[in-house]
Amino acid sequence: MPFESLIVNPDGVNDIPPNFEFLTFAPSLLENPELWNRNPKILDAGVVLFICQSGEGKMVIDMNTHFIRRGTFCLLLPFTAIQILEYTEDLQVTAITAGIEFLEKLTLLQPVEDYMDIIQENPCLALDDEQLKNVKEIYNFTKNRLADKHRPLAIEIRDTLLILMSLEVLSLYAQLKPTEKRKLSRQEQIFRNFTFSLSKNFREHRDVEFYAEEACLTPRHFSTIIKKKSGKLPTQWIAERTIIIIKFLLENSDMAIQEICNELNFPNQSFFSRYFRKHTGMTPKEYRMKH
């Protein structure tokens, strides 16, 4: 079972499972219905939102198992580790994808910023029939408006529809857990940017200097801010994210340990094993055998 990076293509979509309806807001990217095969993968290039219309399934999202049934609404942010474990033949799914550049644009909107933590903690919601009906109406409206890609202001219409849909999605999370509307402090924004950048770059950069430079801060000052805002040092955040992905691949793929080492850009397998043992108390091989 290979490890894959899922990238979002409106052109030439092949091998879509039955009853899999796809709408993309990312015309410049490649769209793969491989979201729904059983290979473990990291969502690299965009946001995926899907709603289960019927049937059942089970999937792993960042080491947590989620059960999918009618009314399940899932929002997968960039760099999420996912794997579909199983699903029934009567599964019907509506999926919507958007490129990461849209997410970066949307995070400038305060309502989106307010709910990012809630979305990360609760990627899947259970919608009632009325909420499901409302989501389907918004989807159909958006799909119809996007049908003519050559109309004047098509790109502006697309972007506006994405913002509309995003705010509708946030309203579902607002019902789950209302949030105070407030402006993030400079330190809070630094921490938020760090967690996003970490999810994107941890495979190539596990040094604090890289993330401090992104924030235009010295590593010491950067570490002080992250510790103050989260209770953990950047090195702890980096290690935790790395270990989560290693565990995910050891448990859910048949990749050789050397392949995982290469995928995550460790210098050699010996260093990789020492790193994993330092943070878990066991070697990758021992962890895989145990699980």
PDB file of C-alpha atoms in Angstrom:
ATOM      1  CA  MET A   1       0.000   0.000   0.000  1.00  0.00           C
ATOM      2  CA  PRO A   2       1.807   3.153  -1.145  1.00  0.00           C
ATOM      3  CA  PHE A   3       1.960   6.457   0.631  1.00  0.00           C
ATOM      4  CA  GLU A   4       0.449   9.245  -1.459  1.00  0.00           C
ATOM      5  CA  SER A   5       0.194  12.995  -1.489  1.00  0.00           C
ATOM      6  CA  LEU A   6      -3.294  14.029  -2.506  1.00  0.00           C
ATOM      7  CA  ILE A   7      -3.360  16.946  -4.913  1.00  0.00           C
ATOM      8  CA  VAL A   8      -6.510  18.635  -6.025  1.00  0.00           C
ATOM      9  CA  ASN A   9      -7.808  18.469 -11.203  1.00  0.00           C
ATOM     10  CA  PRO A  10     -10.841  19.613 -12.819  1.00  0.00           C
ATOM     11  CA  ASP A  11      -9.465  18.236 -16.072  1.00  0.00           C
ATOM     12  CA  GLY A  12      -9.542  14.540 -16.767  1.00  0.00           C
ATOM     13  CA  VAL A  13     -10.887  13.220 -13.472  1.00  0.00           C
ATOM     14  CA  ASN A  14     -10.678   9.442 -13.707  1.00  0.00           C
ATOM     15  CA  ASP A  15     -11.702   6.462 -11.607  1.00  0.00           C
ATOM     16  CA  ILE A  16     -14.192   8.305  -9.426  1.00  0.00           C
ATOM     17  CA  PRO A  17     -16.062   5.793  -7.257  1.00  0.00           C
ATOM     18  CA  PRO A  18     -19.807   5.430  -7.936  1.00  0.00           C
ATOM     19  CA  ASN A  19     -21.921   8.290  -6.605  1.00  0.00           C
ATOM     20  CA  PHE A  20     -18.891  10.471  -5.977  1.00  0.00           C
ATOM     21  CA  GLU A  21     -19.756  14.023  -7.006  1.00  0.00           C
ATOM     22  CA  PHE A  22     -16.849  16.425  -7.335  1.00  0.00           C
ATOM     23  CA  LEU A  23     -16.822  20.221  -7.496  1.00  0.00           C
ATOM     24  CA  THR A  24     -13.537  22.092  -7.528  1.00  0.00           C
ATOM     25  CA  PHE A  25     -12.599  25.676  -6.803  1.00  0.00           C
ATOM     26  CA  ALA A  26      -9.011  24.977  -7.830  1.00  0.00           C
ATOM     27  CA  PRO A  27      -8.834  25.098 -11.652  1.00  0.00           C
ATOM     28  CA  SER A  28      -5.056  25.547 -11.597  1.00  0.00           C
ATOM     29  CA  LEU A  29      -4.451  22.348  -9.632  1.00  0.00           C
ATOM     30  CA  LEU A  30      -4.733  18.637 -10.324  1.00  0.00           C
ATOM     31  CA  GLU A  31      -7.791  17.032  -8.827  1.00  0.00           C
ATOM     32  CA  ASN A  32      -7.629  13.428  -7.708  1.00  0.00           C
ATOM     33  CA  PRO A  33     -10.628  11.397  -6.576  1.00  0.00           C
ATOM     34  CA  GLU A  34      -7.986   9.250  -4.861  1.00  0.00           C
ATOM     35  CA  LEU A  35      -9.238  10.793  -1.623  1.00  0.00           C
ATOM     36  CA  TRP A  36     -11.559   7.834  -1.554  1.00  0.00           C
ATOM     37  CA  ASN A  37      -9.132   4.970  -2.062  1.00  0.00           C
ATOM     38  CA  ARG A  38      -7.731   3.159   0.960  1.00  0.00           C
ATOM     39  CA  ASN A  39      -4.125   4.311   0.714  1.00  0.00           C
ATOM     40  CA  PRO A  40      -2.786   6.558   3.493  1.00  0.00           C
ATOM     41  CA  LYS A  41      -2.039  10.039   2.257  1.00  0.00           C
ATOM     42  CA  ILE A  42      -1.370  13.607   3.281  1.00  0.00           C
ATOM     43  CA  LEU A  43      -3.577  16.279   1.778  1.00  0.00           C
ATOM     44  CA  ASP A  44      -0.886  18.516   0.336  1.00  0.00           C
ATOM     45  CA  ALA A  45      -2.417  20.992  -2.045  1.00  0.00           C
ATOM     46  CA  GLY A  46      -5.745  22.213  -0.820  1.00  0.00           C
ATOM     47  CA  VAL A  47      -8.858  21.946   1.273  1.00  0.00           C
ATOM     48  CA  VAL A  48     -11.367  19.123   0.883  1.00  0.00           C
ATOM     49  CA  LEU A  49     -14.902  19.365   2.177  1.00  0.00           C
ATOM     50  CA  PHE A  50     -17.280  16.456   1.794  1.00  0.00           C
ATOM     51  CA  ILE A  51     -20.797  15.588   2.868  1.00  0.00           C
ATOM     52  CA  CYS A  52     -22.107  12.045   3.159  1.00  0.00           C
ATOM     53  CA  GLN A  53     -25.566  11.753   1.607  1.00  0.00           C
ATOM     54  CA  SER A  54     -26.071   8.050   2.325  1.00  0.00           C
ATOM     55  CA  GLY A  55     -24.212   4.878   3.274  1.00  0.00           C
ATOM     56  CA  GLU A  56     -21.493   4.495   5.890  1.00  0.00           C
ATOM     57  CA  GLY A  57     -17.721   4.482   6.154  1.00  0.00           C
ATOM     58  CA  LYS A  58     -14.755   4.821   8.483  1.00  0.00           C
ATOM     59  CA  MET A  59     -11.660   6.978   8.087  1.00  0.00           C
ATOM     60  CA  VAL A  60      -8.593   8.052  10.042  1.00  0.00           C
ATOM     61  CA  ILE A  61      -7.844  11.781  10.281  1.00  0.00           C
ATOM     62  CA  ASP A  62      -4.528  12.612  11.972  1.00  0.00           C
ATOM     63  CA  MET A  63      -4.569   9.383  14.033  1.00  0.00           C
ATOM     64  CA  ASN A  64      -8.210   9.767  15.114  1.00  0.00           C
ATOM     65  CA  THR A  65     -10.874   7.410  13.737  1.00  0.00           C
ATOM     66  CA  HIS A  66     -14.109   8.955  12.470  1.00  0.00           C
ATOM     67  CA  PHE A  67     -17.282   7.140  11.416  1.00  0.00           C
ATOM     68  CA  ILE A  68     -19.104   8.488   8.380  1.00  0.00           C
ATOM     69  CA  ARG A  69     -22.841   8.190   7.794  1.00  0.00           C
ATOM     70  CA  ARG A  70     -25.685  10.221   6.293  1.00  0.00           C
ATOM     71  CA  GLY A  71     -25.311  13.809   7.432  1.00  0.00           C
ATOM     72  CA  THR A  72     -21.587  13.576   8.222  1.00  0.00           C
ATOM     73  CA  PHE A  73     -19.824  16.763   7.181  1.00  0.00           C
ATOM     74  CA  CYS A  74     -15.996  16.710   7.055  1.00  0.00           C
ATOM     75  CA  LEU A  75     -13.618  19.596   6.474  1.00  0.00           C
ATOM     76  CA  LEU A  76     -10.029  18.520   5.799  1.00  0.00           C
ATOM     77  CA  LEU A  77      -7.437  21.271   6.031  1.00  0.00           C
ATOM     78  CA  PRO A  78      -4.136  21.246   4.120  1.00  0.00           C
ATOM     79  CA  PHE A  79      -1.473  18.797   5.290  1.00  0.00           C
ATOM     80  CA  THR A  80      -3.967  16.589   7.123  1.00  0.00           C
ATOM     81  CA  ALA A  81      -2.991  12.896   7.285  1.00  0.00           C
ATOM     82  CA  ILE A  82      -5.938  10.783   6.166  1.00  0.00           C
ATOM     83  CA  GLN A  83      -6.865   7.227   5.272  1.00  0.00           C
ATOM     84  CA  ILE A  84     -10.181   5.702   4.248  1.00  0.00           C
ATOM     85  CA  LEU A  85     -10.521   2.387   6.071  1.00  0.00           C
ATOM     86  CA  GLU A  86     -13.831   1.100   4.734  1.00  0.00           C
ATOM     87  CA  TYR A  87     -17.154   2.142   3.214  1.00  0.00           C
ATOM     88  CA  THR A  88     -20.389   0.523   2.106  1.00  0.00           C
ATOM     89  CA  GLU A  89     -21.486   0.124  -1.513  1.00  0.00           C
ATOM     90  CA  ASP A  90     -24.381   2.561  -1.067  1.00  0.00           C
ATOM     91  CA  LEU A  91     -22.070   5.400  -0.019  1.00  0.00           C
ATOM     92  CA  GLN A  92     -22.950   8.716  -1.680  1.00  0.00           C
ATOM     93  CA  VAL A  93     -20.576  11.619  -1.205  1.00  0.00           C
ATOM     94  CA  THR A  94     -20.487  15.215  -2.368  1.00  0.00           C
ATOM     95  CA  ALA A  95     -16.938  16.585  -2.265  1.00  0.00           C
ATOM     96  CA  ILE A  96     -15.695  20.119  -2.790  1.00  0.00           C
ATOM     97  CA  THR A  97     -12.042  21.077  -3.157  1.00  0.00           C
ATOM     98  CA  ALA A  98     -10.254  24.399  -3.008  1.00  0.00           C
ATOM     99  CA  GLY A  99      -6.591  25.226  -3.459  1.00  0.00           C
ATOM    100  CA  ILE A 100      -4.449  26.304  -0.544  1.00  0.00           C
ATOM    101  CA  GLU A 101      -4.177  29.834  -1.938  1.00  0.00           C
ATOM    102  CA  PHE A 102      -7.869  30.253  -1.204  1.00  0.00           C
ATOM    103  CA  LEU A 103      -7.402  29.201   2.405  1.00  0.00           C
ATOM    104  CA  GLU A 104      -4.598  31.719   2.795  1.00  0.00           C
ATOM    105  CA  LYS A 105      -6.907  34.385   1.394  1.00  0.00           C
ATOM    106  CA  LEU A 106      -9.781  33.343   3.634  1.00  0.00           C
ATOM    107  CA  THR A 107      -7.704  33.438   6.806  1.00  0.00           C
ATOM    108  CA  LEU A 108      -7.572  37.182   6.349  1.00  0.00           C
ATOM    109  CA  LEU A 109     -11.296  37.224   7.158  1.00  0.00           C
ATOM    110  CA  GLN A 110     -11.773  37.490  10.919  1.00  0.00           C
ATOM    111  CA  PRO A 111     -14.622  34.922  11.149  1.00  0.00           C
ATOM    112  CA  VAL A 112     -12.407  32.315   9.489  1.00  0.00           C
ATOM    113  CA  GLU A 113      -9.500  33.137  11.800  1.00  0.00           C
ATOM    114  CA  ASP A 114     -11.763  32.773  14.840  1.00  0.00           C
ATOM    115  CA  TYR A 115     -12.760  29.215  13.978  1.00  0.00           C
ATOM    116  CA  MET A 116      -9.511  27.641  12.720  1.00  0.00           C
ATOM    117  CA  ASP A 117      -8.746  25.943  16.042  1.00  0.00           C
ATOM    118  CA  ILE A 118     -12.292  24.563  16.306  1.00  0.00           C
ATOM    119  CA  ILE A 119     -12.097  23.143  12.779  1.00  0.00           C
ATOM    120  CA  GLN A 120      -8.777  21.446  13.515  1.00  0.00           C
ATOM    121  CA  GLU A 121     -10.206  19.879  16.680  1.00  0.00           C
ATOM    122  CA  ASN A 122     -13.502  18.860  15.039  1.00  0.00           C
ATOM    123  CA  PRO A 123     -12.928  17.994  11.365  1.00  0.00           C
ATOM    124  CA  CYS A 124     -16.197  16.023  11.228  1.00  0.00           C
ATOM    125  CA  LEU A 125     -19.660  17.250  12.225  1.00  0.00           C
ATOM    126  CA  ALA A 126     -23.023  15.469  12.272  1.00  0.00           C
ATOM    127  CA  LEU A 127     -25.660  17.492  10.422  1.00  0.00           C
ATOM    128  CA  ASP A 128     -29.377  17.097  10.979  1.00  0.00           C
ATOM    129  CA  ASP A 129     -31.764  16.837   8.013  1.00  0.00           C
ATOM    130  CA  GLU A 130     -32.430  20.582   7.897  1.00  0.00           C
ATOM    131  CA  GLN A 131     -28.722  21.450   7.935  1.00  0.00           C
ATOM    132  CA  LEU A 132     -28.029  18.803   5.293  1.00  0.00           C
ATOM    133  CA  LYS A 133     -30.772  20.276   3.108  1.00  0.00           C
ATOM    134  CA  ASN A 134     -29.293  23.776   3.459  1.00  0.00           C
ATOM    135  CA  VAL A 135     -25.785  22.566   2.558  1.00  0.00           C
ATOM    136  CA  LYS A 136     -27.110  20.790  -0.548  1.00  0.00           C
ATOM    137  CA  GLU A 137     -28.944  23.934  -1.655  1.00  0.00           C
ATOM    138  CA  ILE A 138     -25.757  25.988  -1.323  1.00  0.00           C
ATOM    139  CA  TYR A 139     -23.795  23.347  -3.203  1.00  0.00           C
ATOM    140  CA  ASN A 140     -26.286  23.190  -6.092  1.00  0.00           C
ATOM    141  CA  PHE A 141     -26.434  26.975  -6.318  1.00  0.00           C
ATOM    142  CA  THR A 142     -22.646  27.219  -6.420  1.00  0.00           C
ATOM    143  CA  LYS A 143     -22.319  24.436  -8.966  1.00  0.00           C
ATOM    144  CA  ASN A 144     -24.826  26.074 -11.305  1.00  0.00           C
ATOM    145  CA  ARG A 145     -23.162  29.482 -11.039  1.00  0.00           C
ATOM    146  CA  LEU A 146     -19.763  27.963 -11.849  1.00  0.00           C
ATOM    147  CA  ALA A 147     -21.024  26.136 -14.922  1.00  0.00           C
ATOM    148  CA  ASP A 148     -20.042  28.935 -17.309  1.00  0.00           C
ATOM    149  CA  LYS A 149     -16.309  29.377 -16.814  1.00  0.00           C
ATOM    150  CA  HIS A 150     -15.998  31.846 -19.673  1.00  0.00           C
ATOM    151  CA  ARG A 151     -18.497  34.435 -18.521  1.00  0.00           C
ATOM    152  CA  PRO A 152     -17.243  37.913 -17.613  1.00  0.00           C
ATOM    153  CA  LEU A 153     -15.783  38.151 -14.098  1.00  0.00           C
ATOM    154  CA  ALA A 154     -15.794  34.342 -13.785  1.00  0.00           C
ATOM    155  CA  ILE A 155     -12.793  34.309 -11.431  1.00  0.00           C
ATOM    156  CA  GLU A 156     -14.270  37.010  -9.206  1.00  0.00           C
ATOM    157  CA  ILE A 157     -17.573  35.131  -9.067  1.00  0.00           C
ATOM    158  CA  ARG A 158     -15.733  31.933  -8.153  1.00  0.00           C
ATOM    159  CA  ASP A 159     -13.834  33.615  -5.336  1.00  0.00           C
ATOM    160  CA  THR A 160     -16.991  35.256  -3.986  1.00  0.00           C
ATOM    161  CA  LEU A 161     -18.864  31.962  -4.049  1.00  0.00           C
ATOM    162  CA  LEU A 162     -16.033  30.325  -2.152  1.00  0.00           C
ATOM    163  CA  ILE A 163     -16.215  32.994   0.538  1.00  0.00           C
ATOM    164  CA  LEU A 164     -19.994  32.540   0.716  1.00  0.00           C
ATOM    165  CA  MET A 165     -19.623  28.796   1.076  1.00  0.00           C
ATOM    166  CA  SER A 166     -16.864  29.198   3.659  1.00  0.00           C
ATOM    167  CA  LEU A 167     -19.003  31.471   5.820  1.00  0.00           C
ATOM    168  CA  GLU A 168     -21.891  29.004   5.573  1.00  0.00           C
ATOM    169  CA  VAL A 169     -19.523  26.268   6.718  1.00  0.00           C
ATOM    170  CA  LEU A 170     -18.351  28.406   9.626  1.00  0.00           C
ATOM    171  CA  SER A 171     -21.963  28.881  10.673  1.00  0.00           C
ATOM    172  CA  LEU A 172     -22.115  25.116  11.256  1.00  0.00           C
ATOM    173  CA  TYR A 173     -19.097  25.347  13.552  1.00  0.00           C
ATOM    174  CA  ALA A 174     -20.579  28.386  15.266  1.00  0.00           C
ATOM    175  CA  GLN A 175     -23.550  26.231  16.249  1.00  0.00           C
ATOM    176  CA  LEU A 176     -21.131  23.674  17.640  1.00  0.00           C
ATOM    177  CA  LYS A 177     -19.145  26.165  19.673  1.00  0.00           C
ATOM    178  CA  PRO A 178     -19.693  29.940  19.454  1.00  0.00           C
ATOM    179  CA  THR A 179     -16.533  31.982  19.591  1.00  0.00           C
ATOM    180  CA  GLU A 180     -15.756  35.489  20.722  1.00  0.00           C
ATOM    181  CA  LYS A 181     -15.102  37.937  17.935  1.00  0.00           C
ATOM    182  CA  ARG A 182     -11.779  39.514  18.718  1.00  0.00           C
ATOM    183  CA  LYS A 183      -8.646  40.538  16.919  1.00  0.00           C
ATOM    184  CA  LEU A 184      -5.639  38.287  17.380  1.00  0.00           C
ATOM    185  CA  SER A 185      -2.636  39.793  19.102  1.00  0.00           C
ATOM    186  CA  ARG A 186       0.716  39.844  17.335  1.00  0.00           C
ATOM    187  CA  GLN A 187       1.923  36.905  19.451  1.00  0.00           C
ATOM    188  CA  GLU A 188      -1.237  34.899  18.751  1.00  0.00           C
ATOM    189  CA  GLN A 189      -0.803  35.502  15.036  1.00  0.00           C
ATOM    190  CA  ILE A 190       2.829  34.364  15.222  1.00  0.00           C
ATOM    191  CA  PHE A 191       1.724  31.141  16.905  1.00  0.00           C
ATOM    192  CA  ARG A 192      -1.085  30.600  14.363  1.00  0.00           C
ATOM    193  CA  ASN A 193       1.283  31.140  11.447  1.00  0.00           C
ATOM    194  CA  PHE A 194       3.788  28.753  13.014  1.00  0.00           C
ATOM    195  CA  THR A 195       1.308  25.876  13.360  1.00  0.00           C
ATOM    196  CA  PHE A 196       0.193  26.324   9.758  1.00  0.00           C
ATOM    197  CA  SER A 197       3.747  26.524   8.438  1.00  0.00           C
ATOM    198  CA  LEU A 198       4.762  23.521  10.530  1.00  0.00           C
ATOM    199  CA  SER A 199       2.037  21.353   8.990  1.00  0.00           C
ATOM    200  CA  LYS A 200       3.277  22.390   5.567  1.00  0.00           C
ATOM    201  CA  ASN A 201       7.043  22.201   6.100  1.00  0.00           C
ATOM    202  CA  PHE A 202       7.820  19.671   8.839  1.00  0.00           C
ATOM    203  CA  ARG A 203       9.069  17.070   6.361  1.00  0.00           C
ATOM    204  CA  GLU A 204      11.838  19.381   5.162  1.00  0.00           C
ATOM    205  CA  HIS A 205      12.363  21.664   8.159  1.00  0.00           C
ATOM    206  CA  ARG A 206      12.585  20.444  11.744  1.00  0.00           C
ATOM    207  CA  ASP A 207      14.782  23.300  12.960  1.00  0.00           C
ATOM    208  CA  VAL A 208      13.459  26.243  14.964  1.00  0.00           C
ATOM    209  CA  GLU A 209      15.634  28.650  12.968  1.00  0.00           C
ATOM    210  CA  PHE A 210      13.532  28.123   9.824  1.00  0.00           C
ATOM    211  CA  TYR A 211      10.240  29.041  11.517  1.00  0.00           C
ATOM    212  CA  ALA A 212      11.804  31.904  13.464  1.00  0.00           C
ATOM    213  CA  GLU A 213      13.140  33.363  10.231  1.00  0.00           C
ATOM    214  CA  GLU A 214       9.660  33.167   8.705  1.00  0.00           C
ATOM    215  CA  ALA A 215       8.408  35.241  11.640  1.00  0.00           C
ATOM    216  CA  CYS A 216      11.365  37.658  11.308  1.00  0.00           C
ATOM    217  CA  LEU A 217      12.445  36.859  14.874  1.00  0.00           C
ATOM    218  CA  THR A 218      15.508  35.403  16.543  1.00  0.00           C
ATOM    219  CA  PRO A 219      15.101  31.713  17.467  1.00  0.00           C
ATOM    220  CA  ARG A 220      15.253  32.605  21.165  1.00  0.00           C
ATOM    221  CA  HIS A 221      12.562  35.301  20.956  1.00  0.00           C
ATOM    222  CA  PHE A 222      10.436  33.087  18.708  1.00  0.00           C
ATOM    223  CA  SER A 223      10.682  30.170  21.154  1.00  0.00           C
ATOM    224  CA  THR A 224       9.698  32.431  24.056  1.00  0.00           C
ATOM    225  CA  ILE A 225       6.554  33.566  22.218  1.00  0.00           C
ATOM    226  CA  ILE A 226       5.481  30.052  21.197  1.00  0.00           C
ATOM    227  CA  LYS A 227       6.067  28.788  24.748  1.00  0.00           C
ATOM    228  CA  LYS A 228       4.060  31.661  26.204  1.00  0.00           C
ATOM    229  CA  LYS A 229       1.104  31.211  23.852  1.00  0.00           C
ATOM    230  CA  SER A 230       0.924  27.416  23.832  1.00  0.00           C
ATOM    231  CA  GLY A 231       2.773  26.092  26.864  1.00  0.00           C
ATOM    232  CA  LYS A 232       5.168  24.187  24.582  1.00  0.00           C
ATOM    233  CA  LEU A 233       8.428  25.072  22.862  1.00  0.00           C
ATOM    234  CA  PRO A 234       8.654  25.024  19.053  1.00  0.00           C
ATOM    235  CA  THR A 235      10.903  21.965  19.289  1.00  0.00           C
ATOM    236  CA  GLN A 236       8.082  20.118  21.067  1.00  0.00           C
ATOM    237  CA  TRP A 237       5.547  21.130  18.416  1.00  0.00           C
ATOM    238  CA  ILE A 238       7.908  20.020  15.647  1.00  0.00           C
ATOM    239  CA  ALA A 239       8.596  16.668  17.278  1.00  0.00           C
ATOM    240  CA  GLU A 240       4.921  15.991  18.010  1.00  0.00           C
ATOM    241  CA  ARG A 241       3.846  16.672  14.419  1.00  0.00           C
ATOM    242  CA  THR A 242       6.665  14.520  13.060  1.00  0.00           C
ATOM    243  CA  ILE A 243       5.924  11.622  15.409  1.00  0.00           C
ATOM    244  CA  ILE A 244       2.195  11.739  14.580  1.00  0.00           C
ATOM    245  CA  ILE A 245       2.950  11.268  10.895  1.00  0.00           C
ATOM    246  CA  ILE A 246       5.531   8.534  11.523  1.00  0.00           C
ATOM    247  CA  LYS A 247       3.036   6.637  13.696  1.00  0.00           C
ATOM    248  CA  PHE A 248       0.354   7.146  11.072  1.00  0.00           C
ATOM    249  CA  LEU A 249       2.548   5.628   8.355  1.00  0.00           C
ATOM    250  CA  LEU A 250       3.789   2.776  10.555  1.00  0.00           C
ATOM    251  CA  GLU A 251       0.218   1.829  11.465  1.00  0.00           C
ATOM    252  CA  ASN A 252      -1.577   2.438   8.189  1.00  0.00           C
ATOM    253  CA  SER A 253       0.862   1.709   5.375  1.00  0.00           C
ATOM    254  CA  ASP A 254       3.142  -1.112   4.335  1.00  0.00           C
ATOM    255  CA  MET A 255       5.992   1.276   3.572  1.00  0.00           C
ATOM    256  CA  ALA A 256       9.360  -0.030   4.670  1.00  0.00           C
ATOM    257  CA  ILE A 257      10.958   1.857   7.537  1.00  0.00           C
ATOM    258  CA  GLN A 258      13.672   3.071   5.164  1.00  0.00           C
ATOM    259  CA  GLU A 259      10.963   4.420   2.833  1.00  0.00           C
ATOM    260  CA  ILE A 260       9.344   6.359   5.686  1.00  0.00           C
ATOM    261  CA  CYS A 261      12.777   7.667   6.656  1.00  0.00           C
ATOM    262  CA  ASN A 262      13.310   8.889   3.088  1.00  0.00           C
ATOM    263  CA  GLU A 263       9.796  10.321   2.786  1.00  0.00           C
ATOM    264  CA  LEU A 264      10.363  12.501   5.857  1.00  0.00           C
ATOM    265  CA  ASN A 265      13.880  13.502   4.785  1.00  0.00           C
ATOM    266  CA  PHE A 266      15.848  12.021   7.690  1.00  0.00           C
ATOM    267  CA  PRO A 267      19.576  11.712   6.881  1.00  0.00           C
ATOM    268  CA  ASN A 268      19.646   7.945   7.458  1.00  0.00           C
ATOM    269  CA  GLN A 269      17.667   5.134   9.043  1.00  0.00           C
ATOM    270  CA  SER A 270      19.850   5.013  12.152  1.00  0.00           C
ATOM    271  CA  PHE A 271      19.169   8.671  12.929  1.00  0.00           C
ATOM    272  CA  PHE A 272      15.473   8.150  12.146  1.00  0.00           C
ATOM    273  CA  SER A 273      15.222   5.231  14.600  1.00  0.00           C
ATOM    274  CA  ARG A 274      17.027   7.157  17.348  1.00  0.00           C
ATOM    275  CA  TYR A 275      14.714  10.157  16.822  1.00  0.00           C
ATOM    276  CA  PHE A 276      11.597   8.014  17.048  1.00  0.00           C
ATOM    277  CA  ARG A 277      12.853   6.101  20.083  1.00  0.00           C
ATOM    278  CA  LYS A 278      13.762   9.326  21.880  1.00  0.00           C
ATOM    279  CA  HIS A 279      10.156  10.524  21.619  1.00  0.00           C
ATOM    280  CA  THR A 280       8.260   7.238  22.013  1.00  0.00           C
ATOM    281  CA  GLY A 281      10.491   4.893  23.993  1.00  0.00           C
ATOM    282  CA  MET A 282      10.571   2.284  21.215  1.00  0.00           C
ATOM    283  CA  THR A 283      12.038   1.820  17.761  1.00  0.00           C
ATOM    284  CA  PRO A 284       9.873   2.152  14.625  1.00  0.00           C
ATOM    285  CA  LYS A 285      10.040  -1.622  14.174  1.00  0.00           C
ATOM    286  CA  GLU A 286       8.907  -2.251  17.761  1.00  0.00           C
ATOM    287  CA  TYR A 287       6.082   0.258  17.382  1.00  0.00           C
ATOM    288  CA  ARG A 288       4.873  -1.355  14.145  1.00  0.00           C
ATOM    289  CA  MET A 289       4.919  -4.838  15.676  1.00  0.00           C
ATOM    290  CA  LYS A 290       3.019  -3.638  18.728  1.00  0.00           C
ATOM    291  CA  HIS A 291       0.317  -1.946  16.661  1.00  0.00           C
TER     292      HIS A 291
END
